[in-house]
Structure formats: C-alpha cells, structure tokens
Short mmCIF file of C-alpha atoms in Angstrom, two decimals:
data_model
loop_
_atom_site.label_atom_id
_atom_site.label_comp_id
_atom_site.label_asym_id
_atom_site.label_seq_id
_atom_site.Cartn_x
_atom_site.Cartn_y
_atom_site.Cartn_z
CA MET U 1 84.50 70.43 19.94
CA ARG U 2 84.38 72.69 22.96
CA LEU U 3 81.23 73.31 24.96
CA THR U 4 80.31 76.86 25.87
CA SER U 5 80.58 78.00 29.47
CA PHE U 6 76.79 78.07 29.60
CA THR U 7 76.56 74.36 28.79
CA ASP U 8 79.44 73.55 31.13
CA TYR U 9 77.72 75.37 33.99
CA THR U 10 74.42 73.70 33.11
CA LEU U 11 75.99 70.26 33.40
CA ARG U 12 77.79 71.16 36.64
CA THR U 13 74.53 72.42 38.11
CA LEU U 14 72.67 69.26 37.16
CA LEU U 15 75.42 67.02 38.55
CA TYR U 16 75.34 68.91 41.83
CA LEU U 17 71.56 68.68 42.01
CA GLY U 18 71.72 65.01 41.08
CA VAL U 19 73.97 64.11 43.98
CA ASN U 20 72.13 66.35 46.43
CA ARG U 21 68.59 65.21 45.72
CA ASP U 22 67.79 64.85 49.40
CA ARG U 23 67.81 68.62 49.95
CA LEU U 24 67.17 71.97 48.33
CA VAL U 25 70.34 73.53 46.94
CA THR U 26 70.93 77.26 46.59
CA ILE U 27 72.44 78.98 43.60
CA GLN U 28 75.02 80.39 45.98
CA ASP U 29 76.08 76.83 46.97
CA ILE U 30 76.86 75.99 43.36
CA ALA U 31 78.41 79.38 42.59
CA ASP U 32 80.77 79.10 45.57
CA LEU U 33 81.78 75.53 44.82
CA HIS U 34 82.60 76.12 41.16
CA ALA U 35 83.75 79.75 41.46
CA ILE U 36 81.05 80.80 39.00
CA SER U 37 79.39 84.20 38.94
CA LYS U 38 76.06 83.98 40.74
CA ASN U 39 74.48 86.18 38.06
CA HIS U 40 75.64 83.85 35.29
CA LEU U 41 74.40 80.84 37.22
CA MET U 42 71.00 82.48 37.67
CA LYS U 43 70.67 82.57 33.87
CA VAL U 44 71.53 78.87 33.73
CA VAL U 45 68.97 78.00 36.40
CA TYR U 46 66.35 80.16 34.71
CA GLN U 47 66.83 78.24 31.45
CA LEU U 48 66.71 74.89 33.27
CA GLY U 49 63.46 76.00 34.88
CA LEU U 50 61.95 76.96 31.52
CA SER U 51 63.00 73.56 30.18
CA GLY U 52 61.22 71.77 33.01
CA VAL U 53 64.41 70.17 34.29
CA VAL U 54 64.78 72.14 37.53
CA GLU U 55 62.19 73.27 40.03
CA THR U 56 62.82 76.44 42.00
CA VAL U 57 61.35 77.05 45.44
CA ARG U 58 61.15 80.67 46.52
CA GLY U 59 61.42 82.01 50.01
CA ARG U 60 63.72 81.99 52.99
CA ASN U 61 64.21 78.22 52.94
CA GLY U 62 64.01 77.99 49.17
CA GLY U 63 66.40 76.61 46.63
CA LEU U 64 66.36 74.34 43.65
CA ARG U 65 66.07 70.67 42.91
CA LEU U 66 65.65 68.37 39.96
CA LYS U 67 62.11 68.33 38.63
CA ARG U 68 62.65 65.11 36.70
CA GLU U 69 64.39 61.89 37.58
CA PRO U 70 68.06 61.77 36.47
CA GLU U 71 67.31 58.96 33.99
CA GLN U 72 64.79 61.24 32.26
CA ILE U 73 67.34 63.98 31.56
CA ASN U 74 69.06 63.26 28.25
CA ILE U 75 72.49 64.85 27.93
CA GLY U 76 72.41 65.07 24.12
CA ALA U 77 69.09 66.93 24.17
CA LEU U 78 70.37 69.22 26.90
CA VAL U 79 73.54 70.07 24.98
CA ARG U 80 71.52 70.79 21.83
CA GLU U 81 69.31 73.13 23.87
CA THR U 82 72.15 75.04 25.51
CA GLU U 83 74.63 75.32 22.65
CA THR U 84 74.14 78.18 20.23
CA ASP U 85 75.53 76.31 17.23
CA PHE U 86 77.66 73.37 16.22
CA TYR U 87 79.70 75.11 13.55
CA MET U 88 82.99 73.27 13.32
CA ALA U 89 84.30 75.74 10.75
CA GLU U 90 83.26 78.96 9.06
CA CYS U 91 81.69 77.11 6.14
CA PHE U 92 78.94 75.69 8.39
CA ASP U 93 77.48 79.17 8.78
CA ARG U 94 75.94 79.99 5.41
CA ALA U 95 75.29 83.61 6.37
CA ASN U 96 78.91 84.36 7.28
CA ASN U 97 80.86 81.98 5.05
CA SER U 98 83.60 83.66 3.06
CA CYS U 99 85.81 80.60 2.53
CA PRO U 100 86.81 80.31 -1.14
CA LEU U 101 87.28 76.54 -0.80
CA THR U 102 83.63 75.80 0.05
CA PRO U 103 82.43 74.72 -3.40
CA ASP U 104 85.06 71.95 -3.69
CA CYS U 105 85.88 71.25 -0.05
CA LYS U 106 85.46 67.67 1.17
CA LEU U 107 86.31 68.51 4.77
CA LYS U 108 82.90 69.99 5.62
CA SER U 109 81.04 66.70 5.22
CA SER U 110 83.60 64.89 7.38
CA LEU U 111 83.33 67.53 10.08
CA GLY U 112 79.55 67.28 9.87
CA GLU U 113 79.80 63.51 10.37
CA ALA U 114 82.10 64.02 13.34
CA THR U 115 79.60 66.42 14.91
CA GLN U 116 76.78 63.93 14.44
CA ALA U 117 78.89 61.15 15.99
CA TYR U 118 79.70 63.41 18.94
CA LEU U 119 76.03 64.16 19.52
CA ALA U 120 75.10 60.49 19.07
CA VAL U 121 77.36 59.59 22.00
CA LEU U 122 75.74 62.28 24.15
CA ASP U 123 72.28 61.07 23.09
CA LYS U 124 73.04 57.73 24.78
CA LEU U 125 73.70 59.42 28.13
CA THR U 126 71.34 60.52 30.85
CA LEU U 127 72.17 62.46 33.97
CA ARG U 128 71.93 59.17 35.87
CA ASP U 129 74.83 57.79 33.78
CA LEU U 130 77.02 60.69 34.93
CA LEU U 131 76.27 60.25 38.62
CA PRO U 132 78.33 57.89 40.81
CA LYS U 133 77.28 54.26 40.40
CA ASP U 134 77.06 53.73 44.15
CA ALA U 135 74.82 56.75 44.73
CA PRO U 136 71.36 55.71 45.90
CA ALA U 137 68.35 56.76 43.85
CA ASP U 138 67.46 59.49 46.35
CA GLY U 139 70.84 61.16 45.85
CA ALA U 140 71.78 60.93 49.52
CA VAL U 141 75.47 60.16 48.89
CA PRO U 142 77.14 63.06 47.09
CA ILE U 143 80.21 62.77 44.92
CA THR U 144 83.20 64.74 46.10
CA PHE U 145 83.43 68.11 44.43
CA MET U 146 86.87 69.68 44.49
CA PRO U 147 86.67 73.47 44.68
CA ARG U 148 89.00 75.44 42.46
CA ALA U 149 92.18 76.62 44.12
#
C-alpha cells in the first residue's frame, strides 16, 4: 500500500516539528528541506491546524509548532484522516467496480484483512515512537535530515 503525497508530507512535517520543538518552524524551512512546493505544504499545515495537531503563529516572527505532545499524536488516526481511501483494488469501490470476478472473488476479503493489519500496526504508533530515542522531551536535539540532491 502506498501513501499519498499528502500523507507523506504530513508525516514529514510532523517529524520535523517533533524534533524542533524548542522553536517555531516556518513552512519555508520544511519546503526547502524536503523540496516540496510551499503551496502544497500550506494545504498540509492548514489540515493539521484544523485537526488540532499543529498550532500556527502569525506575524513576522511566526511559524508553526506541535499543539499536542508527540505521544498524543496517533499515526494510524492521522493516516486515516489524510488518506482519501484504502481501496486495494477496483472492487473495493462499489460505485466504480466493473470487475466481473467480484461475485466469486476470494481475494477481496484477503486484501481487506491486509489493509486492516496495516492500519493496526500504524494504530500502535505515536509521533513519539518515530522520533529519535535519544531526543529529549523538549525536542532540543534534532535528527539529521538529508536534503534531496
């Protein structure tokens, strides 16, 4: 299963905020580091703000920061919120299913189980689990981000 770019950028943003909790971070900081369109990242941050995960501070010295503690941000819930669907095959979408095998197909239930197992693993994770183990609770020691070449 492949995550959408929106979810990928959401997770990257949260990781960056998680390791830089001692300061306000700008959207431009994250956009530059990950070579992501600033406009696309603004949509991600807007959604995170609506979800109550990120707090934005306006003004000249503004930026963004986590609004909740990393251990309160569940990755499974976040992925469910940012993904548009979990259709593993055409047959999962009742409105657009034209597969002639659907009535007798046994694969759909197995793929459904696999999706649930995938989400169950993510449900066990919080943002804190994805941050470096040696990072202090205040986020003062960032992980090393490698910019794209």
